[in-house]
Amino acid sequence: MTKTAYISRRALLKSLISTAGLVGLPLPASVLAAGPYLTKKIPKTGEAIPVIGMGSSITFNVGDDVELRNERTKVLNAFFNMGGGMIDSSPMYGSSEAVIGHGLRALKQTPNLFSATKVWTPFTGSGVKQIKHSTDLWGVQKFDLLQIHNLVNWRAHLETLQEMKQQGAVRYIGITTSHGRRHGDFEEIMKTEDIDFVQFSYNIQDRDAERRLLPVALERNLAVIINRPFQRGSLFSQFASQPLPNWAREIDCQNWAQFLLKFIVSHEAVTCAIPATSQVAHMQENMGAALGRLPDQTMRQRMIDYCDSL
Amino acid sequence: MNDYLSYSLQDLVLFSPDVYFRLLALYNQDVWPVQIIAFGFGLILIWQSWRREHFNDLIVVGILALGWFWCGSVFHITYYATLSWIAYYFGGVFILQGILLFAWSLRGINDHSQSKQTLTFKIGLGLLVFAVFIYPLIWFLNGQHWQTAPLFGTFPNPTVIATIGVLMILRGNSGLFIIPLIFLILNALTSWVVGEMDWIILAIVMLLSLIILIRRWLSHGLN
């Protein structure tokens, strides 16, 4: 990140804090566990993580292209400079893990990194080998979070992950799905298995998770990661040409990305959202959602009504 | 298997179009001047197919086999696989088709009887000419950069189309159509999902192939 951008971030922070102070609106202490960036606690341990993380599907899959790899390193740099923590990937995402590893090695200092990847193979015996390969690609000692991607061969892999956790080879374990896939099985695993995290899709337009998965996560003390927060970009296609409502300023939203992300992370069961981007400017917009106020229940309904009206 | 069947085609497109086109440009740059040799092979194929009474089985099908080997091992496994794990499977299947074609050419085709006047010959030759000359041109006219141009022998689509053309001319073993047709179906669907217009070309080639195969089946039975 450039020096100018760093100053600009500080200026933004100063301005937000002083604006809040001037109009007498407190920053929401309930979600502020540490620092100016919003964090939420992982229910089972109380560890705080930033509410905005980073996904890497498609955006970080750039193969061996050196120029593009270096561009993605700049995106990572912006992410960490703006208080980012969780990076999520998967062996399914082509070269994404290798490109993240390239970036982490180039940046050297990434103390806030919360590394999350997945195991994605139908073969039980390949699971451990795949995790080892991912560890090498990222260049980390061990992962903070290992998840079973889209429930592929979940029974066998869950056993492996639970053993790894007992041995201290991973800190947290979980399961993932996306786009409404296999919600029935997913819910059953949430209710019956010993896991720490769940990851699924949820956004202002696709709120199916509110009916079952989010309440179960609350009940079972599970941390929730939300993928596809912009519905693969389709929410921008629908809304970007429309103006942000004036009242969006009341929750410190300056753009649609922040509006959509703040809606997600303001749900009490959600721990963090993981938008993916390949551009520094978009990363800065996304990370802005981790600053300032979050909507309360009334405001959330207002956001839904506004989007429905567009 | 059910786990994988839950994916949509869009889920399997794991990269952005920009990144894909850069890969194509880098690939073309890296393998240069293989394209010139491949283009020369394409001209030989057209010439040999035109004088179909005297053509050399080993040369014609051998060239195609070489194209499939190249696309499998270099395009798919070495380059495309850096973006998509599916490319390893495509690569393996392309190499398999190369082996099948090569084995067929060694066995001797012994059917040079098809008249130039038949519709099958005309369509077959048309597809061959289309694959070597027109397909890369359409790509260019469609606004893509010339550096990413997909040329016969080094890129899967024109190689597959040329193969179908030659198989039509040679009255090739119907089994040899299977892999090219499956690839066309998958590629056409993927192009359609990501909004690339070449799904229309691939669908037309697929349709022509099926018509020819059905005609053949109705008149002679599948061989």
Coordinates of C-alpha atoms in Angstrom, one line a residue:
Chain A
M1 CA 0.0 0.0 0.0
T2 CA 1.3 3.5 -0.8
K3 CA 2.0 6.1 1.8
T4 CA -0.7 8.3 0.4
A5 CA -3.3 5.5 0.8
Y6 CA -2.1 4.9 4.4
I7 CA -2.6 8.6 5.2
S8 CA -5.9 8.5 3.5
R9 CA -7.0 5.6 5.7
R10 CA -6.0 7.4 8.8
A11 CA -7.8 10.5 7.6
L12 CA -10.9 8.4 7.0
L13 CA -10.7 6.9 10.5
K14 CA -10.2 10.3 12.1
S15 CA -13.1 11.7 10.1
L16 CA -15.4 8.8 11.0
I17 CA -14.6 8.9 14.7
S18 CA -15.0 12.7 14.9
T19 CA -18.2 12.6 12.9
A20 CA -19.6 10.0 15.3
G21 CA -18.5 12.1 18.2
L22 CA -20.0 15.3 16.8
V23 CA -23.5 13.9 16.2
G24 CA -23.3 11.9 19.5
L25 CA -23.6 8.5 17.9
P26 CA -21.4 6.0 19.7
L27 CA -19.5 3.3 17.8
P28 CA -21.3 0.0 18.7
A29 CA -19.4 -1.4 21.6
S30 CA -21.1 -4.7 21.4
V31 CA -19.2 -5.6 18.2
L32 CA -16.0 -3.7 18.9
A33 CA -13.8 -6.2 20.6
A34 CA -10.5 -4.5 19.7
G35 CA -9.2 -1.5 17.7
P36 CA -11.0 0.7 15.4
Y37 CA -11.9 -2.1 13.0
L38 CA -15.0 -4.1 13.8
T39 CA -14.3 -7.6 15.1
K40 CA -16.5 -10.3 16.3
K41 CA -15.7 -13.2 18.6
I42 CA -15.4 -16.8 17.7
P43 CA -18.1 -18.2 20.0
K44 CA -16.2 -21.3 21.2
T45 CA -13.0 -19.4 22.2
G46 CA -13.8 -15.7 22.4
E47 CA -11.0 -15.0 20.0
A48 CA -11.8 -11.8 18.1
I49 CA -11.5 -11.7 14.3
P50 CA -12.2 -8.8 11.9
V51 CA -15.7 -8.9 10.5
I52 CA -14.4 -8.5 6.9
G53 CA -12.1 -11.2 5.6
M54 CA -11.1 -12.1 2.1
G55 CA -12.2 -14.9 -0.2
S56 CA -10.0 -16.0 -3.0
S57 CA -12.2 -18.0 -5.4
I58 CA -11.6 -16.8 -9.0
T59 CA -9.9 -13.5 -8.0
F60 CA -6.6 -15.1 -6.9
N61 CA -6.6 -17.9 -9.5
V62 CA -4.0 -16.3 -11.8
G63 CA -1.8 -19.3 -12.5
D64 CA 1.9 -18.6 -13.0
D65 CA 1.4 -15.1 -14.4
V66 CA 4.1 -13.1 -12.5
E67 CA 2.6 -9.7 -13.2
L68 CA -0.9 -10.8 -12.0
R69 CA 0.6 -12.5 -8.9
N70 CA 2.4 -9.2 -8.0
E71 CA -0.9 -7.3 -8.5
R72 CA -2.6 -9.7 -6.1
T73 CA 0.2 -9.2 -3.6
K74 CA -0.8 -5.5 -3.6
V75 CA -4.4 -6.5 -2.9
L76 CA -3.2 -8.6 0.1
N77 CA -1.1 -5.7 1.3
A78 CA -4.1 -3.4 1.2
F79 CA -6.1 -6.0 3.1
F80 CA -3.6 -6.3 5.9
N81 CA -3.0 -2.6 6.0
M82 CA -6.7 -2.0 6.5
G83 CA -7.0 -4.4 9.4
G84 CA -7.9 -7.6 7.5
G85 CA -7.3 -11.0 9.1
M86 CA -9.1 -14.0 7.6
I87 CA -8.1 -15.3 4.2
D88 CA -10.1 -18.2 2.9
S89 CA -9.2 -20.5 0.0
S90 CA -9.5 -24.0 -1.2
P91 CA -7.6 -26.6 -3.3
M92 CA -10.6 -26.3 -5.7
Y93 CA -9.7 -22.7 -6.6
G94 CA -6.9 -23.6 -9.1
S95 CA -3.8 -21.6 -8.3
S96 CA -5.3 -19.4 -5.6
E97 CA -3.5 -21.0 -2.7
A98 CA -0.2 -20.8 -4.5
V99 CA -0.9 -17.1 -5.3
I100 CA -1.8 -16.4 -1.6
G101 CA 1.4 -18.1 -0.6
H102 CA 3.4 -15.9 -3.1
G103 CA 1.8 -12.8 -1.6
L104 CA 2.4 -13.8 2.0
R105 CA 6.0 -14.6 1.4
A106 CA 6.5 -11.2 -0.4
L107 CA 4.8 -9.3 2.4
K108 CA 6.8 -11.2 5.1
Q109 CA 5.0 -9.5 8.1
T110 CA 1.4 -10.6 8.3
P111 CA 0.7 -10.9 12.0
N112 CA -3.0 -10.6 11.8
L113 CA -3.4 -13.5 9.3
F114 CA -6.1 -16.0 10.1
S115 CA -5.5 -18.7 7.6
A116 CA -8.4 -20.7 6.4
T117 CA -8.5 -23.3 3.7
K118 CA -10.5 -26.5 2.9
V119 CA -10.1 -30.1 2.2
W120 CA -11.7 -31.1 -1.1
T121 CA -11.2 -34.6 -2.2
P122 CA -13.5 -37.6 -2.5
F123 CA -10.7 -39.9 -1.4
T124 CA -10.2 -40.3 2.4
G125 CA -6.5 -41.1 2.1
S126 CA -5.8 -38.0 0.0
G127 CA -7.2 -35.6 2.7
V128 CA -4.0 -35.4 4.8
K129 CA -1.8 -35.2 1.8
Q130 CA -3.9 -32.4 0.3
I131 CA -3.8 -30.4 3.6
K132 CA 0.0 -30.8 3.7
H133 CA 0.2 -29.5 0.1
S134 CA -1.9 -26.5 1.0
T135 CA 0.3 -25.8 4.0
D136 CA 3.3 -25.8 1.7
L137 CA 1.6 -23.6 -0.9
W138 CA 0.6 -21.0 1.8
G139 CA 3.9 -21.2 3.5
V140 CA 2.3 -21.4 7.0
Q141 CA 3.2 -23.6 9.9
K142 CA -0.4 -24.7 10.3
F143 CA -3.8 -23.5 9.4
D144 CA -6.0 -21.5 11.8
L145 CA -9.1 -23.1 10.3
L146 CA -9.6 -26.2 8.1
Q147 CA -13.0 -26.8 6.6
I148 CA -14.6 -29.6 4.6
H149 CA -15.4 -28.0 1.2
N150 CA -19.0 -28.5 0.1
L151 CA -19.3 -31.5 2.4
V152 CA -17.3 -33.7 0.0
N153 CA -16.7 -37.0 1.8
W154 CA -17.4 -35.2 5.0
R155 CA -17.6 -38.1 7.4
A156 CA -14.1 -39.3 6.7
H157 CA -12.6 -35.9 6.5
L158 CA -14.3 -34.7 9.7
E159 CA -12.6 -37.6 11.6
T160 CA -9.2 -36.5 10.2
L161 CA -9.8 -32.9 11.1
Q162 CA -10.9 -33.7 14.6
E163 CA -7.8 -35.8 15.1
M164 CA -5.7 -32.9 13.8
K165 CA -7.3 -30.5 16.2
Q166 CA -6.7 -32.8 19.1
Q167 CA -3.0 -33.0 18.1
G168 CA -2.8 -29.2 17.8
A169 CA -2.2 -29.3 14.0
V170 CA -5.1 -27.0 13.4
R171 CA -6.9 -24.5 15.7
Y172 CA -10.4 -24.6 14.4
I173 CA -12.4 -26.9 12.1
G174 CA -15.6 -26.5 10.1
I175 CA -17.7 -27.2 7.1
T176 CA -18.7 -25.2 4.1
T177 CA -21.3 -25.0 1.4
S178 CA -22.3 -22.3 -1.1
H179 CA -25.3 -21.1 -3.0
G180 CA -27.9 -23.1 -1.1
R181 CA -26.3 -26.5 -1.8
R182 CA -27.2 -29.4 0.6
H183 CA -28.6 -27.2 3.4
G184 CA -30.4 -30.2 4.9
D185 CA -27.2 -32.3 5.4
F186 CA -25.4 -29.1 6.4
E187 CA -27.9 -28.3 9.2
E188 CA -27.8 -31.9 10.4
I189 CA -24.0 -31.7 10.8
M190 CA -24.2 -28.4 12.6
K191 CA -26.6 -30.0 15.1
T192 CA -24.7 -33.2 15.7
E193 CA -21.0 -32.8 15.1
D194 CA -18.2 -31.2 17.1
I195 CA -17.1 -28.3 14.8
D196 CA -16.2 -24.7 15.4
F197 CA -17.0 -22.9 12.1
V198 CA -19.6 -23.1 9.3
Q199 CA -19.4 -21.3 6.0
F200 CA -22.3 -20.7 3.6
S201 CA -23.9 -18.1 1.3
Y202 CA -26.0 -15.2 2.6
N203 CA -26.7 -11.8 1.3
I204 CA -29.4 -9.1 1.2
Q205 CA -31.2 -10.9 -1.6
D206 CA -30.6 -14.5 -0.7
R207 CA -31.7 -14.7 2.9
D208 CA -32.6 -18.3 3.0
A209 CA -30.0 -18.9 5.7
E210 CA -32.0 -16.8 8.1
R211 CA -34.6 -19.4 8.4
R212 CA -32.5 -22.4 9.5
L213 CA -28.7 -22.2 9.3
L214 CA -28.1 -18.9 11.1
P215 CA -30.4 -19.7 14.1
V216 CA -28.8 -23.2 14.4
A217 CA -25.3 -21.6 14.4
L218 CA -26.4 -19.3 17.2
E219 CA -27.9 -22.2 19.2
R220 CA -24.8 -24.4 18.7
N221 CA -22.2 -21.6 19.3
L222 CA -20.7 -21.9 15.9
A223 CA -18.7 -19.1 14.2
V224 CA -20.2 -18.2 10.8
I225 CA -18.3 -17.2 7.7
I226 CA -20.4 -15.8 4.8
N227 CA -19.3 -16.5 1.3
R228 CA -20.6 -14.9 -2.0
P229 CA -21.7 -11.7 -0.2
F230 CA -22.3 -10.0 -3.5
Q231 CA -23.8 -13.0 -5.1
R232 CA -20.9 -13.4 -7.5
G233 CA -21.2 -9.7 -8.4
S234 CA -24.8 -9.9 -9.5
L235 CA -25.9 -7.6 -6.7
F236 CA -23.6 -4.9 -8.1
S237 CA -25.1 -5.4 -11.5
Q238 CA -28.5 -4.8 -10.1
F239 CA -27.8 -2.0 -7.6
A240 CA -24.7 -0.2 -8.7
S241 CA -26.5 2.2 -11.1
Q242 CA -29.0 3.1 -8.3
P243 CA -28.1 5.8 -5.7
L244 CA -27.3 4.8 -2.2
P245 CA -30.0 6.1 0.1
N246 CA -29.1 9.2 2.1
W247 CA -29.7 7.3 5.3
A248 CA -26.9 4.9 4.5
R249 CA -24.7 7.6 6.1
E250 CA -26.2 6.7 9.4
I251 CA -24.4 3.4 9.3
D252 CA -21.3 4.9 7.7
C253 CA -21.7 3.4 4.3
Q254 CA -20.0 5.3 1.5
N255 CA -20.7 2.8 -1.3
W256 CA -22.7 -0.3 -2.2
A257 CA -20.0 -2.7 -1.2
Q258 CA -20.1 -1.4 2.4
F259 CA -23.9 -1.3 2.4
L260 CA -24.2 -5.0 1.3
L261 CA -21.4 -6.1 3.7
K262 CA -22.7 -4.2 6.7
F263 CA -26.1 -5.8 6.2
I264 CA -24.4 -9.3 6.4
V265 CA -22.1 -8.8 9.3
S266 CA -24.7 -7.0 11.3
H267 CA -26.6 -10.3 11.7
E268 CA -26.0 -11.5 15.2
A269 CA -25.0 -15.0 14.2
V270 CA -22.5 -13.9 11.5
T271 CA -18.9 -13.7 12.5
C272 CA -17.4 -12.4 9.2
A273 CA -18.0 -12.1 5.5
I274 CA -15.3 -13.0 2.9
P275 CA -15.8 -10.8 -0.2
A276 CA -13.3 -11.6 -3.0
T277 CA -11.6 -9.0 -5.2
S278 CA -8.7 -8.6 -7.5
Q279 CA -8.4 -4.8 -7.2
V280 CA -6.9 -2.7 -4.4
A281 CA -9.6 0.0 -4.8
H282 CA -12.3 -2.6 -4.3
M283 CA -10.5 -4.1 -1.3
Q284 CA -10.4 -0.6 0.3
E285 CA -14.1 -0.3 -0.3
N286 CA -14.8 -3.7 1.2
M287 CA -12.6 -3.1 4.2
G288 CA -14.4 0.2 4.9
A289 CA -17.3 -2.0 5.9
A290 CA -15.3 -2.9 9.0
L291 CA -15.4 0.7 10.2
G292 CA -18.1 2.7 11.9
R293 CA -21.5 1.7 12.8
L294 CA -23.5 -1.4 11.9
P295 CA -27.2 -1.4 11.3
D296 CA -29.6 -2.4 14.0
Q297 CA -32.7 -4.6 13.3
T298 CA -34.9 -1.7 12.2
M299 CA -32.2 -0.4 9.9
R300 CA -31.6 -3.9 8.5
Q301 CA -35.3 -4.1 7.5
R302 CA -35.0 -0.7 6.0
M303 CA -32.1 -1.9 3.9
I304 CA -34.0 -4.9 2.7
D305 CA -37.0 -2.8 1.8
Y306 CA -34.9 -0.4 -0.1
C307 CA -33.2 -3.2 -2.1
D308 CA -36.5 -4.9 -2.8
S309 CA -37.8 -1.6 -4.1
L310 CA -35.1 -1.2 -6.7
Chain B
M1 CA -20.0 -38.6 -7.2
N2 CA -23.1 -36.9 -5.9
D3 CA -20.9 -34.3 -4.3
Y4 CA -19.6 -33.3 -7.7
L5 CA -23.0 -33.5 -9.5
S6 CA -24.1 -30.7 -7.2
Y7 CA -21.9 -28.2 -9.0
S8 CA -23.2 -26.0 -11.7
L9 CA -21.1 -25.4 -14.8
Q10 CA -20.6 -21.8 -13.6
D11 CA -19.1 -23.2 -10.4
L12 CA -16.5 -25.0 -12.5
V13 CA -15.3 -21.8 -14.2
L14 CA -12.7 -20.9 -11.7
F15 CA -11.0 -17.9 -13.3
S16 CA -12.0 -14.5 -14.8
P17 CA -12.0 -14.0 -18.6
D18 CA -9.2 -11.5 -18.4
V19 CA -6.9 -14.0 -16.7
Y20 CA -7.8 -16.7 -19.2
F21 CA -7.0 -14.4 -22.2
R22 CA -3.7 -13.5 -20.6
L23 CA -2.9 -17.2 -20.3
L24 CA -3.7 -17.7 -23.9
A25 CA -1.5 -14.8 -24.9
L26 CA 1.4 -16.1 -22.7
Y27 CA 0.9 -19.6 -24.1
N28 CA 1.1 -18.3 -27.7
Q29 CA 4.1 -16.3 -26.9
D30 CA 5.9 -19.2 -25.1
V31 CA 5.3 -21.9 -27.8
W32 CA 6.1 -19.6 -30.8
P33 CA 6.9 -20.6 -33.6
V34 CA 5.1 -23.9 -33.1
Q35 CA 2.0 -22.2 -34.5
I36 CA 3.7 -21.8 -37.9
I37 CA 4.6 -25.5 -38.0
A38 CA 1.0 -26.4 -36.9
F39 CA -0.4 -24.1 -39.6
G40 CA 1.8 -25.8 -42.2
F41 CA 0.4 -29.2 -41.0
G42 CA -3.1 -27.7 -41.4
L43 CA -2.4 -26.9 -45.0
I44 CA -1.1 -30.4 -45.6
L45 CA -4.3 -31.8 -44.1
I46 CA -6.4 -29.7 -46.5
W47 CA -4.3 -30.6 -49.5
Q48 CA -4.3 -34.3 -48.6
S49 CA -8.0 -34.4 -47.9
W50 CA -8.7 -32.7 -51.2
R51 CA -6.8 -35.4 -53.2
R52 CA -8.5 -38.0 -51.0
E53 CA -8.0 -40.9 -53.4
H54 CA -4.2 -40.8 -52.9
F55 CA -3.7 -39.4 -49.5
N56 CA -1.5 -41.0 -46.9
D57 CA -3.3 -42.3 -43.9
L58 CA -0.3 -42.0 -41.6
I59 CA 0.3 -38.4 -42.6
V60 CA -3.3 -37.2 -42.3
V61 CA -4.3 -39.0 -39.1
G62 CA -0.8 -38.8 -37.7
I63 CA -1.0 -35.0 -37.9
L64 CA -4.3 -35.0 -36.1
A65 CA -2.9 -37.3 -33.5
L66 CA 0.1 -35.0 -33.0
G67 CA -2.4 -32.1 -32.5
W68 CA -4.3 -34.0 -29.8
F69 CA -1.0 -35.0 -28.1
W70 CA 0.1 -31.4 -28.1
C71 CA -3.2 -29.9 -26.9
G72 CA -3.4 -32.5 -24.2
S73 CA 0.1 -32.4 -22.8
V74 CA 1.1 -28.8 -23.5
F75 CA -2.0 -26.7 -23.7
H76 CA -4.1 -28.5 -21.1
I77 CA -1.7 -30.1 -18.6
T78 CA 1.2 -27.5 -18.8
Y79 CA -0.7 -24.3 -19.2
Y80 CA -4.5 -24.5 -18.7
A81 CA -4.0 -26.7 -15.6
T82 CA -2.4 -23.7 -13.8
L83 CA -5.9 -22.2 -13.7
S84 CA -8.2 -25.2 -13.6
W85 CA -7.8 -28.7 -12.2
I86 CA -10.3 -29.9 -14.9
A87 CA -7.5 -29.4 -17.4
Y88 CA -5.7 -32.4 -16.1
Y89 CA -8.7 -34.6 -17.0
F90 CA -9.0 -32.9 -20.4
G91 CA -5.3 -33.3 -21.0
G92 CA -5.6 -37.1 -20.3
V93 CA -8.6 -37.5 -22.6
F94 CA -6.8 -35.5 -25.4
I95 CA -3.8 -37.8 -25.1
L96 CA -6.0 -40.8 -25.2
Q97 CA -7.7 -39.5 -28.4
G98 CA -4.2 -39.0 -29.9
I99 CA -3.3 -42.6 -29.2
L100 CA -6.6 -43.8 -30.7
L101 CA -6.1 -41.8 -33.8
F102 CA -2.5 -42.9 -34.1
A103 CA -3.5 -46.6 -33.7
W104 CA -6.2 -46.1 -36.3
S105 CA -3.8 -44.7 -38.8
L106 CA -1.3 -47.5 -38.3
R107 CA -4.0 -50.1 -38.8
G108 CA -4.7 -48.6 -42.2
I109 CA -7.9 -46.8 -43.1
N110 CA -8.4 -48.2 -46.5
D111 CA -11.5 -46.2 -47.4
H112 CA -10.6 -43.5 -49.9
S113 CA -13.8 -44.1 -51.9
Q114 CA -15.8 -41.1 -50.8
S115 CA -16.7 -39.0 -53.8
K116 CA -16.0 -35.2 -53.6
Q117 CA -19.6 -34.8 -54.6
T118 CA -21.0 -36.2 -51.4
L119 CA -22.5 -33.8 -48.8
T120 CA -20.4 -35.5 -46.1
F121 CA -17.2 -34.8 -48.0
K122 CA -18.1 -31.2 -48.6
I123 CA -19.0 -30.6 -44.9
G124 CA -15.9 -32.4 -43.8
L125 CA -13.6 -30.4 -46.0
G126 CA -15.6 -27.2 -45.0
L127 CA -15.0 -27.9 -41.3
L128 CA -11.3 -28.5 -42.0
V129 CA -10.9 -25.2 -43.8
F130 CA -13.0 -23.5 -41.2
A131 CA -10.7 -24.8 -38.4
V132 CA -7.5 -23.9 -40.1
F133 CA -8.4 -20.4 -41.5
I134 CA -11.7 -19.1 -40.3
Y135 CA -12.0 -20.0 -36.6
P136 CA -8.9 -17.9 -35.6
L137 CA -10.2 -15.1 -37.9
I138 CA -13.6 -15.1 -36.2
W139 CA -11.8 -14.9 -32.8
F140 CA -9.9 -11.9 -34.0
L141 CA -13.0 -10.2 -35.6
N142 CA -14.8 -10.8 -32.4
G143 CA -12.6 -8.3 -30.7
Q144 CA -10.0 -10.6 -29.1
H145 CA -6.4 -9.7 -29.3
W146 CA -4.4 -11.5 -32.1
Q147 CA -1.9 -12.7 -29.6
T148 CA -4.6 -14.9 -28.1
A149 CA -5.7 -16.4 -31.5
P150 CA -6.5 -20.1 -31.3
L151 CA -4.8 -21.8 -34.1
F152 CA -5.2 -25.4 -35.4
G153 CA -2.9 -27.9 -33.8
T154 CA -2.0 -25.8 -30.8
F155 CA -5.5 -25.0 -29.4
P156 CA -8.2 -27.5 -28.6
N157 CA -11.2 -26.1 -30.4
P158 CA -9.8 -25.8 -33.9
T159 CA -8.0 -29.1 -33.5
V160 CA -11.3 -30.8 -32.5
I161 CA -13.2 -29.2 -35.4
A162 CA -10.5 -30.2 -37.9
T163 CA -10.6 -33.8 -36.6
I164 CA -14.3 -34.1 -37.0
G165 CA -13.9 -32.8 -40.5
V166 CA -11.3 -35.4 -41.4
L167 CA -13.2 -38.1 -39.7
M168 CA -16.2 -37.2 -42.0
I169 CA -14.0 -37.3 -45.1
L170 CA -12.4 -40.6 -44.2
R171 CA -15.7 -42.2 -43.1
G172 CA -13.8 -42.6 -39.9
N173 CA -14.6 -45.1 -37.2
S174 CA -17.7 -43.7 -35.4
G175 CA -16.1 -44.4 -32.0
L176 CA -13.4 -41.8 -32.8
F177 CA -16.2 -39.1 -32.8
I178 CA -17.0 -39.7 -29.1
I179 CA -14.3 -37.8 -27.4
P180 CA -14.4 -34.8 -29.8
L181 CA -18.2 -34.6 -29.4
I182 CA -18.1 -34.8 -25.6
F183 CA -15.5 -32.1 -25.6
L184 CA -17.6 -29.9 -27.9
I185 CA -20.6 -30.3 -25.7
L186 CA -18.8 -29.4 -22.5
N187 CA -17.0 -26.5 -24.2
A188 CA -20.1 -25.1 -25.8
L189 CA -22.0 -25.2 -22.5
T190 CA -19.1 -23.5 -20.7
S191 CA -18.8 -20.8 -23.4
W192 CA -22.6 -20.3 -23.1
V193 CA -22.4 -20.0 -19.3
V194 CA -19.6 -17.4 -19.4
G195 CA -21.2 -15.5 -22.3
E196 CA -18.6 -16.3 -25.0
M197 CA -20.2 -16.4 -28.4
D198 CA -18.2 -19.3 -29.8
W199 CA -20.7 -21.7 -28.2
I200 CA -22.7 -21.1 -31.4
I201 CA -19.9 -22.3 -33.6
L202 CA -19.3 -25.3 -31.4
A203 CA -23.0 -26.1 -31.4
I204 CA -23.2 -26.0 -35.2
V205 CA -20.2 -28.3 -35.6
M206 CA -21.8 -30.7 -33.0
L207 CA -25.1 -30.7 -34.9
L208 CA -23.4 -31.3 -38.3
S209 CA -21.5 -34.2 -36.7
L210 CA -24.6 -35.7 -35.3
I211 CA -26.4 -35.4 -38.6
I212 CA -23.6 -37.1 -40.5
L213 CA -23.3 -39.9 -37.9
I214 CA -27.1 -40.5 -38.0
R215 CA -27.1 -40.6 -41.8
R216 CA -24.3 -43.0 -41.7
W217 CA -26.0 -45.1 -39.1
L218 CA -29.2 -45.2 -41.1
S219 CA -27.5 -46.2 -44.4
H220 CA -24.8 -48.6 -43.1
G221 CA -25.1 -49.1 -39.4
L222 CA -22.4 -47.9 -37.0
N223 CA -19.0 -49.3 -37.6

